[in-house]
Coordinates of C-alpha atoms and ligand atoms in Angstrom, one line a residue:
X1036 CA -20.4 9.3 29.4
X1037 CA -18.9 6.6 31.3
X1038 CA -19.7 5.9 34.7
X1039 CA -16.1 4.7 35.7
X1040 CA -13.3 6.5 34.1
X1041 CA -10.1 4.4 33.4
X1042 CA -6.4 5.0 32.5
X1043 CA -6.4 3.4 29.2
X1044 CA -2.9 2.6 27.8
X1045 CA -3.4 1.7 24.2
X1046 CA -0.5 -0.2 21.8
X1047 CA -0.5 -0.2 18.7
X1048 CA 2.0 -0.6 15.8
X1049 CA 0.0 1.9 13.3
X1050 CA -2.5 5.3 13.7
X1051 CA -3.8 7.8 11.8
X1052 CA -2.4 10.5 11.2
X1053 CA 0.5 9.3 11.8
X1054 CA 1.2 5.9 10.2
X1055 CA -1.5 3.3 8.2
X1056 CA -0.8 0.6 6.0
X1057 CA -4.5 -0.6 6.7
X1058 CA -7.6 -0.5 8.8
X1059 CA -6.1 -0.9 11.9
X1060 CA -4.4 2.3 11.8
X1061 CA -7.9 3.9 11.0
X1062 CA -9.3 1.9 14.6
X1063 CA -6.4 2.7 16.4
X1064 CA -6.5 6.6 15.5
X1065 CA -10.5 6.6 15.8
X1066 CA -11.1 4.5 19.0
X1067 CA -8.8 6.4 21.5
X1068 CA -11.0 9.5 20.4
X1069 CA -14.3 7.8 21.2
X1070 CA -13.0 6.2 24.5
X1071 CA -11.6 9.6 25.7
X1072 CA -15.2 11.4 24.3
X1073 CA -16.6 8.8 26.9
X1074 CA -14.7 10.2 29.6
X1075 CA -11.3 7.8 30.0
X1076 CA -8.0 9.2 30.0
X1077 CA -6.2 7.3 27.0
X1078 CA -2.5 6.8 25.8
X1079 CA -1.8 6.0 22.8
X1080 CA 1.5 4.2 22.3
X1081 CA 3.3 4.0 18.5
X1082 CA 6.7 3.3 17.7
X1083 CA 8.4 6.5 16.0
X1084 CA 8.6 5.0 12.8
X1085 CA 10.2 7.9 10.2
X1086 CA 7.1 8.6 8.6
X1087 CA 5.9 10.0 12.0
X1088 CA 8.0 13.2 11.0
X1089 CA 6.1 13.5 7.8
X1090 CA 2.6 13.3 9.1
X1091 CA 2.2 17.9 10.2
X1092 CA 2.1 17.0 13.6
X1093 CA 4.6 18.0 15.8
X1094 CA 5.8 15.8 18.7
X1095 CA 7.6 17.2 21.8
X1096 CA 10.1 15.1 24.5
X1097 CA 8.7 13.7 27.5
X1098 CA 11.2 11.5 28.7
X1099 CA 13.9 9.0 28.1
X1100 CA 13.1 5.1 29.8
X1101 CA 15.9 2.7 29.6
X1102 CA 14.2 -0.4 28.1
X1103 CA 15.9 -4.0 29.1
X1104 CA 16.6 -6.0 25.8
X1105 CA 19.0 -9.5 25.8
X1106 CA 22.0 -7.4 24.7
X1107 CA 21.4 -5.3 28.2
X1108 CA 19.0 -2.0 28.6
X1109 CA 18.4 0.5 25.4
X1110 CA 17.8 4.1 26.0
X1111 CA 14.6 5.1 24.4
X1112 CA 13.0 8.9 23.9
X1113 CA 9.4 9.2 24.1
X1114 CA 7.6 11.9 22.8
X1115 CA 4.2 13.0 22.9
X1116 CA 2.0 14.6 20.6
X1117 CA -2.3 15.6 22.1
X1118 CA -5.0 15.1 20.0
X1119 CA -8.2 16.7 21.3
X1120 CA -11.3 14.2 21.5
X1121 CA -13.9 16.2 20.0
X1122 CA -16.0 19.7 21.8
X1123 CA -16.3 18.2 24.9
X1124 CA -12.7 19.0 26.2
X1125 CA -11.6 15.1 26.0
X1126 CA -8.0 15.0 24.4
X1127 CA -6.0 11.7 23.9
X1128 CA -2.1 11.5 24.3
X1129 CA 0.1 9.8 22.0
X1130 CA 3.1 8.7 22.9
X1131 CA 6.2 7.7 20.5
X1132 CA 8.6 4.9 21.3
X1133 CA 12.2 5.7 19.4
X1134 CA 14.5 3.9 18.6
X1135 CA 16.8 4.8 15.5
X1136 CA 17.8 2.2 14.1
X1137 CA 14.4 -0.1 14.5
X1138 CA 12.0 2.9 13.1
X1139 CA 13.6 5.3 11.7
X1140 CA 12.8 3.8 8.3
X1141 CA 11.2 4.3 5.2
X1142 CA 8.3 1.0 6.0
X1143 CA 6.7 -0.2 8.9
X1144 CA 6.9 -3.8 8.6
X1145 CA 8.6 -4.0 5.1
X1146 CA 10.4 -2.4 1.9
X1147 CA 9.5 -3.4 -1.6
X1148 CA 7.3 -6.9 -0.5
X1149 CA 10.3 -8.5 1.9
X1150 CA 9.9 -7.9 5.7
X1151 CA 12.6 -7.0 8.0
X1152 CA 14.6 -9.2 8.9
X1153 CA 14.7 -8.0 12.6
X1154 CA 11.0 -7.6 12.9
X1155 CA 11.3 -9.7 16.1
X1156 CA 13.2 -7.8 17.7
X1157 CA 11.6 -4.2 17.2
X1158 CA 8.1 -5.7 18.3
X1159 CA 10.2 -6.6 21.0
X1160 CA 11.3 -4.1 21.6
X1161 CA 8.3 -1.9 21.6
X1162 CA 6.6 -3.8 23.7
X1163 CA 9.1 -3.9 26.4
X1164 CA 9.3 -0.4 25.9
X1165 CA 5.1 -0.1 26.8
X1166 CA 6.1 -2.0 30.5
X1167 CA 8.7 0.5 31.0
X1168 CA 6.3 3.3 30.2
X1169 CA 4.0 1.8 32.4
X1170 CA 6.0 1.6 35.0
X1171 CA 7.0 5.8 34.7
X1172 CA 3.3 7.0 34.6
X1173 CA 2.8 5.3 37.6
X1174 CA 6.0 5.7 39.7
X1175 CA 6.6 10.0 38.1
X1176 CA 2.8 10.5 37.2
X1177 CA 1.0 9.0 39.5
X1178 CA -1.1 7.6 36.8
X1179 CA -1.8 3.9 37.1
X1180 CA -2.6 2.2 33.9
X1181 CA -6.0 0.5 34.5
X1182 CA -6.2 -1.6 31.5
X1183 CA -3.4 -2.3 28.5
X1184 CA -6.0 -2.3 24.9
X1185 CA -3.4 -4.1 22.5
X1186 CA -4.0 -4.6 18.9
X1187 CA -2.2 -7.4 17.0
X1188 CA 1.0 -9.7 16.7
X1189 CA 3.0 -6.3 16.8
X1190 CA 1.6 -5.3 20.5
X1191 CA 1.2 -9.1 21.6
X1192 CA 4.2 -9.9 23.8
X1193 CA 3.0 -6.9 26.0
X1194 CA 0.7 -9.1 27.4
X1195 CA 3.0 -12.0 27.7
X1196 CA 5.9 -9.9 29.4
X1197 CA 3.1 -8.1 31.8
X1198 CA 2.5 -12.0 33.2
X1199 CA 6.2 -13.1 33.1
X1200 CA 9.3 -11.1 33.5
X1201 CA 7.5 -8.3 34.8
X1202 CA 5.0 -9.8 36.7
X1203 CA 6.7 -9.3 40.2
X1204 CA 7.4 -5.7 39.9
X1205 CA 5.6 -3.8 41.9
X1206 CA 4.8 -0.8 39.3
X1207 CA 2.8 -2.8 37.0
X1208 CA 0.4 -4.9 39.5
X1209 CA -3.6 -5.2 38.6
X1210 CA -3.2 -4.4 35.4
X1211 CA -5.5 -5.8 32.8
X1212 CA -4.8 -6.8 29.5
X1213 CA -7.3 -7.1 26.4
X1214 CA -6.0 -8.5 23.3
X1215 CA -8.1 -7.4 20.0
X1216 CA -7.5 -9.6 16.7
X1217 CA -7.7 -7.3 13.7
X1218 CA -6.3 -10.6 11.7
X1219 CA -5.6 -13.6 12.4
X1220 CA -4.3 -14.4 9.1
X1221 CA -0.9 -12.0 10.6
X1222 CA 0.5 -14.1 13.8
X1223 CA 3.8 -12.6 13.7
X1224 CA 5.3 -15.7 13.1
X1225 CA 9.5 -16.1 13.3
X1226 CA 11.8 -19.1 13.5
X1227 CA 12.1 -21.1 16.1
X1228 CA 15.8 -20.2 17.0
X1229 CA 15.0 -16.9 17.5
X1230 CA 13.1 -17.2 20.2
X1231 CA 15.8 -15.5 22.4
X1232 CA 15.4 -12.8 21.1
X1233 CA 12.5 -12.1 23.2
X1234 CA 14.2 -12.5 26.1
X1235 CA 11.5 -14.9 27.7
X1236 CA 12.9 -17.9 29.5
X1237 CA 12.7 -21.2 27.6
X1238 CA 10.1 -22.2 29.4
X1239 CA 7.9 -20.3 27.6
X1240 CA 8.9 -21.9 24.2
X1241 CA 6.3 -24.5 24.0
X1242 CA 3.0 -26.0 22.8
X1243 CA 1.2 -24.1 25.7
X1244 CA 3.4 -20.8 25.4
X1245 CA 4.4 -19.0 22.4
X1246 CA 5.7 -22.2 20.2
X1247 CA 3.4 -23.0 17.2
X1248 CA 5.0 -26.0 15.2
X1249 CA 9.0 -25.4 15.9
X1250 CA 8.0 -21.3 15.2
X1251 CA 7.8 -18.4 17.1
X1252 CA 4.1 -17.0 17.2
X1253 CA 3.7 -13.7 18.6
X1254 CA 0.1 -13.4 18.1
X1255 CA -0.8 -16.9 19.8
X1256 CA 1.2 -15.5 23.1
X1257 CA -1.1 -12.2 23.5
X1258 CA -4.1 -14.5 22.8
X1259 CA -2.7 -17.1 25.6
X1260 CA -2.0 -14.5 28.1
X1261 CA -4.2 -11.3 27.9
X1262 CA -7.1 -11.4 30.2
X1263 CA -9.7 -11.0 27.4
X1264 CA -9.7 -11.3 23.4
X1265 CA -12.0 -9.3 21.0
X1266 CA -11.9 -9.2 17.2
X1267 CA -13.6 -7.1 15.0
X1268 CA -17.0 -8.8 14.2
X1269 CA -19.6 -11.2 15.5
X1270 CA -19.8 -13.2 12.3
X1271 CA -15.3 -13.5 12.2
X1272 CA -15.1 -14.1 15.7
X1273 CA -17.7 -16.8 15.5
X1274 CA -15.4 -17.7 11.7
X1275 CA -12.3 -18.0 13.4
X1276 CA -13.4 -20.6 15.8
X1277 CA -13.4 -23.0 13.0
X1278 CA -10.2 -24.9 10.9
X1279 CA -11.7 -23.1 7.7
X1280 CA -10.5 -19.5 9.2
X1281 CA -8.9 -19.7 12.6
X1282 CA -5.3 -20.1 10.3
X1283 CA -4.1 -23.0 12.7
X1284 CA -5.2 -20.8 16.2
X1285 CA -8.3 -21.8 16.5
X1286 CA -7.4 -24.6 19.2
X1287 CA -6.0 -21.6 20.9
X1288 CA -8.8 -19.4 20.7
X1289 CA -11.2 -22.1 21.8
X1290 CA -9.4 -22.8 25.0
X1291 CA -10.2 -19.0 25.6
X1292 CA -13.5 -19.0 24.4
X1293 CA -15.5 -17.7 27.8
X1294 CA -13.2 -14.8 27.3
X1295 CA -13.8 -13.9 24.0
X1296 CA -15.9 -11.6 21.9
X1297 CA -16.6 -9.8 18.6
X1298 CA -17.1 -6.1 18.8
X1299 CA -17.9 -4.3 15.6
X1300 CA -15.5 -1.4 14.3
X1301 CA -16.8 1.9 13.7
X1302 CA -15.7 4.9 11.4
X1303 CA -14.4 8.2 12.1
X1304 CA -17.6 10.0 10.9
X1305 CA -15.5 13.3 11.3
X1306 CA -12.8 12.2 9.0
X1307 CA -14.6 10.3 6.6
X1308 CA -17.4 12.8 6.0
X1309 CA -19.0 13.7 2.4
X1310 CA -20.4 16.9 3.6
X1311 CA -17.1 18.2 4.5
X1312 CA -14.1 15.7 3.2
X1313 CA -11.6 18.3 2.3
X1314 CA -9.9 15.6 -0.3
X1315 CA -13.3 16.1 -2.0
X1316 CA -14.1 18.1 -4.9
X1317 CA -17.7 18.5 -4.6
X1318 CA -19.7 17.7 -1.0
X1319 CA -23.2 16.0 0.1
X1320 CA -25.2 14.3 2.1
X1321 CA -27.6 11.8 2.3
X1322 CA -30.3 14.5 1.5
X1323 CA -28.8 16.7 -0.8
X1324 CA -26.5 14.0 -2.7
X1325 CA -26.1 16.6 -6.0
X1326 CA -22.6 16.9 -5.3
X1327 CA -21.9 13.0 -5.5
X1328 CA -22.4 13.4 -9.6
X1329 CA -19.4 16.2 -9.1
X1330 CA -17.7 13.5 -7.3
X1331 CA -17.7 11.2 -10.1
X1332 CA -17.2 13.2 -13.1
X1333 CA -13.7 14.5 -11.3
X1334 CA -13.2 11.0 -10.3
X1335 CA -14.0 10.2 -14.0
X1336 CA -11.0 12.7 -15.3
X1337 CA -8.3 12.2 -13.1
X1338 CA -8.7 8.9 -14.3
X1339 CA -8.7 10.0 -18.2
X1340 CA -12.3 8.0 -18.4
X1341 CA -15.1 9.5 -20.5
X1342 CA -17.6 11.5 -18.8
X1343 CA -20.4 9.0 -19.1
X1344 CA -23.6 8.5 -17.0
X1345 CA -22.6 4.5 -16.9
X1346 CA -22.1 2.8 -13.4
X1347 CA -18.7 3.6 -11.9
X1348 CA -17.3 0.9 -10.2
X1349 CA -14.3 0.8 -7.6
X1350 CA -11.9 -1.2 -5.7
X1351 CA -9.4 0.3 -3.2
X1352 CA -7.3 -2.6 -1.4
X1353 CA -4.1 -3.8 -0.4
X1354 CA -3.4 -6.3 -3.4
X1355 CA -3.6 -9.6 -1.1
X1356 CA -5.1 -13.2 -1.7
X1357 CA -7.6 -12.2 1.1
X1358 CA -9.0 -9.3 -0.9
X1359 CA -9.9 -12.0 -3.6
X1360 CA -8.8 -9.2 -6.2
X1361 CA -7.9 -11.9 -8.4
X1362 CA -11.7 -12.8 -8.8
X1363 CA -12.0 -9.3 -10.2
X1364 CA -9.0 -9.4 -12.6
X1365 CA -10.4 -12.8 -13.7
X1366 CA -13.3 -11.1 -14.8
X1367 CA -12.7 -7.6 -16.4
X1368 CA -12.7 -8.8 -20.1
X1369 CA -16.5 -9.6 -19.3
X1370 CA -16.9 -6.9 -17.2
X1371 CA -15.9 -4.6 -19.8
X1372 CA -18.4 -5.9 -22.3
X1373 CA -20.8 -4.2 -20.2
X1374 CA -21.4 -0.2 -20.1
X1375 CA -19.6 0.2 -17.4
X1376 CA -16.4 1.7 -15.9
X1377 CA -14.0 0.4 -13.4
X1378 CA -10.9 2.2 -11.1
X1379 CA -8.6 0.5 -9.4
X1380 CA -6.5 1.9 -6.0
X1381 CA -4.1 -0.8 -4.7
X1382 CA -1.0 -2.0 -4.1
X1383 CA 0.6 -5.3 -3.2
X1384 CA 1.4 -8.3 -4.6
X1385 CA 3.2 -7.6 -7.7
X1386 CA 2.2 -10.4 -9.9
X1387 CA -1.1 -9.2 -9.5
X1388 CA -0.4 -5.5 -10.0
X1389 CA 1.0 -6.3 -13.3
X1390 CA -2.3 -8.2 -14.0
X1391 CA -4.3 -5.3 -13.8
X1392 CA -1.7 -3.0 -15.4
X1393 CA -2.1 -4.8 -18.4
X1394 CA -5.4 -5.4 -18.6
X1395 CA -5.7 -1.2 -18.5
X1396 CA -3.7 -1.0 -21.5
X1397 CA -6.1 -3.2 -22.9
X1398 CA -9.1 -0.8 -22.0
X1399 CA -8.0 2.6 -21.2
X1400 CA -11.6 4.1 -22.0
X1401 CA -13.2 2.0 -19.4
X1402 CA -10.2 1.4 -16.4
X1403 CA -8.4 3.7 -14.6
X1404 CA -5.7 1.8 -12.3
X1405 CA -3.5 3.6 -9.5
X1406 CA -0.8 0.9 -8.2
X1407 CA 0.0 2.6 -4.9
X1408 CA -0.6 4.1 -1.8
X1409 CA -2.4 7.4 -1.5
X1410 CA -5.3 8.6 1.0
X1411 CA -6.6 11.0 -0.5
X1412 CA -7.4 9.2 -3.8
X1413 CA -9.1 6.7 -1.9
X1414 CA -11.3 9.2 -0.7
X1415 CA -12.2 10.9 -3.8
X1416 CA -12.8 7.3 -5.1
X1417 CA -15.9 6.8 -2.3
X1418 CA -16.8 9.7 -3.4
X1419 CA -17.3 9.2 -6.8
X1420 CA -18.2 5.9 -7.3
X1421 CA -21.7 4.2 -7.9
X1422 CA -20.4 0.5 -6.6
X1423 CA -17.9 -0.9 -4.4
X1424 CA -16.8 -4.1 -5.3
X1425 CA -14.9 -5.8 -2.0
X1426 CA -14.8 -10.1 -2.9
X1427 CA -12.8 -10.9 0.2
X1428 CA -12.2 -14.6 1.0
X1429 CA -12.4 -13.9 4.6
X1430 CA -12.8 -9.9 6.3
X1431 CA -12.4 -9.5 10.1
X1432 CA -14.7 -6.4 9.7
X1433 CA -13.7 -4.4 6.9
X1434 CA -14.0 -0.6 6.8
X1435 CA -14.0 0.3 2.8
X1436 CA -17.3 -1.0 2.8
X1437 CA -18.2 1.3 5.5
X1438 CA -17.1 4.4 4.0
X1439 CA -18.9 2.9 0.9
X1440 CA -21.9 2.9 3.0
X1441 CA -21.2 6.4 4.2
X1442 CA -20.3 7.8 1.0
X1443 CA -23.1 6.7 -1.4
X1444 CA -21.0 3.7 -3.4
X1445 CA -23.4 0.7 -3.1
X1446 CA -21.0 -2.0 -1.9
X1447 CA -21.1 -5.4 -3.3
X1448 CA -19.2 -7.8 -0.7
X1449 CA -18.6 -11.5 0.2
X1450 CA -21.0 -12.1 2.5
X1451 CA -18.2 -13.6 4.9
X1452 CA -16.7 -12.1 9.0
X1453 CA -17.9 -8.0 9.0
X1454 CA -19.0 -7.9 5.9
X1455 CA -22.0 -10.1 6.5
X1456 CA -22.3 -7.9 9.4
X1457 CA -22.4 -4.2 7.9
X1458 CA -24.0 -4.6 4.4
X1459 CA -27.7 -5.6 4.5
X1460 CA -28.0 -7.4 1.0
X1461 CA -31.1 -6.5 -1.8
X1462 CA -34.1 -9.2 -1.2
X1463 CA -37.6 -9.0 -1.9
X1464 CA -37.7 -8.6 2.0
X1465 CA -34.7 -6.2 2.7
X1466 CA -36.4 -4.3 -0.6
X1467 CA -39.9 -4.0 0.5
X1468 CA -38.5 -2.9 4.0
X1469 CA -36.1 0.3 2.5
X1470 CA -33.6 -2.1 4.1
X1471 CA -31.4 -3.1 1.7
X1472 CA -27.5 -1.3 1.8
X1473 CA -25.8 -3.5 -1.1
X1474 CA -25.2 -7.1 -2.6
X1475 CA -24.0 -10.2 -1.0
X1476 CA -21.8 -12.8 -2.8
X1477 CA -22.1 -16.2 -1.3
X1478 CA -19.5 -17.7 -3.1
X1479 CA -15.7 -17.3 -3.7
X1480 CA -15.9 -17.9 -7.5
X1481 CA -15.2 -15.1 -10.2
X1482 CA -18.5 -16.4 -12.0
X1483 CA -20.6 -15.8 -8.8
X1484 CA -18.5 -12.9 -8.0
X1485 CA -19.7 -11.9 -11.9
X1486 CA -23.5 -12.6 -11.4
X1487 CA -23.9 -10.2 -8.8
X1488 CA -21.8 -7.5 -10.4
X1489 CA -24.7 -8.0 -12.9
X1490 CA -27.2 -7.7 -11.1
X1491 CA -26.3 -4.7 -9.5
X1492 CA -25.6 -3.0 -13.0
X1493 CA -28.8 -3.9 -14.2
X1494 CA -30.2 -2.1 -11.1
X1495 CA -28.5 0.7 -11.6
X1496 CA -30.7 1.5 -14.4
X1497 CA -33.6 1.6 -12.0
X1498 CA -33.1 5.1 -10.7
X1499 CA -35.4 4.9 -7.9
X1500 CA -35.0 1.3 -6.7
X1501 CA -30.6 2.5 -6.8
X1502 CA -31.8 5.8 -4.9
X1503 CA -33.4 3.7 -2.4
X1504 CA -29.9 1.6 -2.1
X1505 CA -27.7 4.3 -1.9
X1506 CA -29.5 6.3 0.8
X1507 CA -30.4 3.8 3.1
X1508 CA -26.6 2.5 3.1
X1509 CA -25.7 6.6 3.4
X1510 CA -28.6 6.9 6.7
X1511 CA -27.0 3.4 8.1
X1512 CA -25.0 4.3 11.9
X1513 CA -21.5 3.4 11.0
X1514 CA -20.3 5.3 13.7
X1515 CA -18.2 4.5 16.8
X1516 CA -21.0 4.8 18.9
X1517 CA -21.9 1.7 19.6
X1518 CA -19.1 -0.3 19.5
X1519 CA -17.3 2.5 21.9
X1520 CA -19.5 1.5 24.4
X1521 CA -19.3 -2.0 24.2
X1522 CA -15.7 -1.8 24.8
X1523 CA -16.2 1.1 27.8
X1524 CA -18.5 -1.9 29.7
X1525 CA -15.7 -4.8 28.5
X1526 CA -12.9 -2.5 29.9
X1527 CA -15.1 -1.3 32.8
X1528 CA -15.7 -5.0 34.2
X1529 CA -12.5 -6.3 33.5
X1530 CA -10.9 -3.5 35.6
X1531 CA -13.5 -3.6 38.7
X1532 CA -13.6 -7.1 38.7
X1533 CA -17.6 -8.1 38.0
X1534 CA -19.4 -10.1 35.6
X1535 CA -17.7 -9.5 32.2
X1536 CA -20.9 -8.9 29.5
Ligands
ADP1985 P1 -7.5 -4.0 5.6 O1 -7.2 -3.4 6.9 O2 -7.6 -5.5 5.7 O3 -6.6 -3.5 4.5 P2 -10.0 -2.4 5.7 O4 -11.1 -2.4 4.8 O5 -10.3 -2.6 7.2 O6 -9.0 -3.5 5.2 O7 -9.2 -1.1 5.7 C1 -8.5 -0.7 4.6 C2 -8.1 0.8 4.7 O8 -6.9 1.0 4.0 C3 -9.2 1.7 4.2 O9 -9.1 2.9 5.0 C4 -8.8 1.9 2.8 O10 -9.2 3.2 2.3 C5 -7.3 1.9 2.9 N1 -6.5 1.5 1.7 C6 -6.3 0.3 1.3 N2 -5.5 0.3 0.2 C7 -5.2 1.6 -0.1 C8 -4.5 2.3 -1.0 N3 -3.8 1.7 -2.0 N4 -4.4 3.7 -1.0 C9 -5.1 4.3 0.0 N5 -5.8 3.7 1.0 C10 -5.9 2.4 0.9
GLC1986 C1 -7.6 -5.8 9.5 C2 -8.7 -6.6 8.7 C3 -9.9 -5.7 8.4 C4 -10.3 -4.8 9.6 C5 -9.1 -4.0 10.0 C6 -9.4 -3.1 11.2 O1 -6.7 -5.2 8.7 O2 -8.2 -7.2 7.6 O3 -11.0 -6.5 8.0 O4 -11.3 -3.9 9.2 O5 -8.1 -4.9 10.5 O6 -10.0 -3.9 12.3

């Protein structure tokens, strides 16, 4: 437990169960549990995008705020679901920002590949709608929001309004702001002319404000005015110091350097469970792992593969440069020359998705391919694979590979940001010790990429050595644990005012 409970107002622009496009949802919906396990009081704020109604969990009114926007104030409803933290009575509220016409839509950021065109201002929006709820839980709730945890571009002007327009009221004084960085590769970036549309003065439309080259940049604001900035590993946040991987904020993020710090994602271990994942056909455990097999050979016919004792393989990921998923299609002609079989659970770019379609025609026997979104496929795919291939060029953490780890599919990474961090690759060393969790690719080249997947075939064969691998990755601590702490003594010091660690 803590030793200083806080009133935690978390913003974020995607949760599970309510909303994901990626791993942030799966932080934001995991991390306000393990805060509120540790004794805080958390808020959880989403906007009420449409798919909220579809997610079985039923939201009732709280309240209606009137939110200022440049075309004068907008009503807004809030309504609040509870999600209880766990058995030890801990529950965290959520708290949904509508507004019609900006999220009552079928995407949260986009519709077939083009964004909206008024993504401005509904991030806006929603974050002048997280000062106004602010302002309520302390004026009709007597709750006074200790510390504002927002996550991205989409939550980012929160900090920037908190220090500007609203920084006078009297509702919203001592309240600290941390910024976390899921990506800096998303800045929320808009043209320059629409900077009004915030409805910041002017001023604030500079080199040393929110302007970035003649642009708009939403995520360069939050990390110019939130008292603190986090990412999601050691290894990215010491990555996106450099001009290789800061994406052009790097300048930015050196200026706040004494004030910034990786902090490792955890999983939901509840959630993503083998013993008890009810999208699983068959369950196990890191002792009893008979059910795995199961896994696979289910896995193996609802993709219409054979059901053959070779390696299955698997990639699950939004179908972006960053997931270097053309390294793999570059590849699959040799791969398939190998006894091997390889799914395929993603969605994205369509060039790309047409790449692999095609290349499953070509070798329906040995691929299975699944253009889309769909959670419970990617779990049954943990489940039943034997390797997880994940080539990223860069990964702020990364949380396939975790549930990789978790579930018994030997992940093969790029040993770049939180992957380096979370997969211990196979060395004589890491080997001898009972270390070793999966492979590490130094390289960003489909050959290299190649070599390892090789390598990690060919161990395969060796039942014990792979029995080694898979259960030390399934006995690795991917849990929240740690990480939820190291945010409780970030959050704690900010608030009281001492030594940040
Ligand atoms: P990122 O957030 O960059 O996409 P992460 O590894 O942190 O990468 O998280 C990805 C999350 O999204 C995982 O929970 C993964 O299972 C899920 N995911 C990605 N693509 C799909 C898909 N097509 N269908 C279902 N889940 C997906
Ligand atoms: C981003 C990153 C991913 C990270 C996730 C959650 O989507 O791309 O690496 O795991 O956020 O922090």
């Amino acid at each position: 437990m803590t030793q200083h409970p806080l009133h935690l107002l978390m913003v974020a622009s995607e949760a599970v169960p309510y909303a994901k496009t990626g791993g942030l949802a799966d932080v934001a919906g995991a991390l306000p549990l393990e805060l509120a396990k540790l004794g805080h009081d958390v808020i959880l704020l989403l906007p009420r995008y449409r798919c909220l109604s579809e997610s079985g969990r039923s939201f009732r009114s709280v309240c209606r705020l009137l939110v200022p926007t440049p075309q004068g104030p907008v009503e807004t409803l809030i309504e609040e679901d509870v999600i209880p933290a766990g058995s030890g009575g801990g529950q965290v509220r959520v708290w949904a920002i509508g507004h019609e016409a900006f999220f009552d839509r079928p995407g949260l950021y986009q519709e077939q590949g083009l964004d909206y065109p008024d993504n401005l201002d509904r991030f806006s929006f929603f974050c002048r709608a997280a000062i106004e709820v602010i302002a309520y839980l302390k004026t009709v709730c007597q709750w006074n929001t200790h510390l504002l945890h927002l996550h991205d571009w989409q939550a980012s002007l929160c900090a920037v309004y908190l220090k500007t327009l609203a920084r006078d009221r009297q509702e919203v004084q001592g309240v600290r702001t941390v910024l976390t960085l899921h990506n800096v590769g998303y800045q929320g970036i808009f043209p320059g002319a629409q900077f009004e549309r915030t409805g910041l003065p002017p001023s604030l439309f500079t080199p040393a404000g929110l302007e970035y080259y003649g642009s708009v940049n939403l995520l360069k604001g939050g990390m110019v005015f939130a008292d603190y900035v986090t990412t999601v590993s050691q290894t990215y946040a010491r990555e996106i110091l450099t001009p290789e991987c800061g994406f052009g904020l790097e300048g930015v993020l050196r200026n706040r350097a004494d004030r910034f710090v990786g902090i490792l994602n955890g999983i939901d271990v509840d959630r993503w469970n083998p013993a008890t994942d009810p999208y699983l056909p068959a369950h196990y455990s890191a002792d009893d792992r008979a059910g795995k097999q199961l896994c696979k050979q289910a896995l193996q016919r609802e993709f219409q593969l054979p059901e053959a004792t070779v390696p299955l393989l698997a990639v699950i990921a939004r179908l972006t440069p960053q997931k270097g998923l053309d390294l793999v299609e570059t590849i699959i002609p040799q791969l398939m020359a190998l006894d091997l079989q390889l799914v395929v659970l993603g969605a994205g770019e369509p060039e790309l998705e047409a790449k692999f379609t095609v290349l499953q025609k070509r070798y329906p026997r040995r691929m299975g391919l699944r253009i889309g979104f769909d959670e419970g496929l990617a779990h049954r795919i943990e489940g039943g694979a034997d390797i997880f291939v994940m080539p990223s060029r860069y990964e702020p953490c990364g949380l396939s590979q975790l549930y990789s780890l978790r579930y018994g599919a030997v992940p093969v990474v790029r040993k770049t940001g939180g992957l380096a961090d979370t997969v211990v690759p196979l060395t004589g060393q890491t080997r001898q010790a009972g270390r070793a969790t999966g492979f590490h690719v130094e390289e960003d080249r489909a050959e290299a990429l190649l070599s390892v997947l090789r390598q990690a075939v060919a161990l395969y064969q060796d039942r014990s050595a792979w029995d080694r691998l898979v259960e030390a990755g399934m006995k690795t601590d991917v849990s929240w644990a740690r990480s939820a702490k190291e945010y409780d003594r970030l959050f704690v010091s900010l608030v009281r005012g001492g030594q940040v660690p």
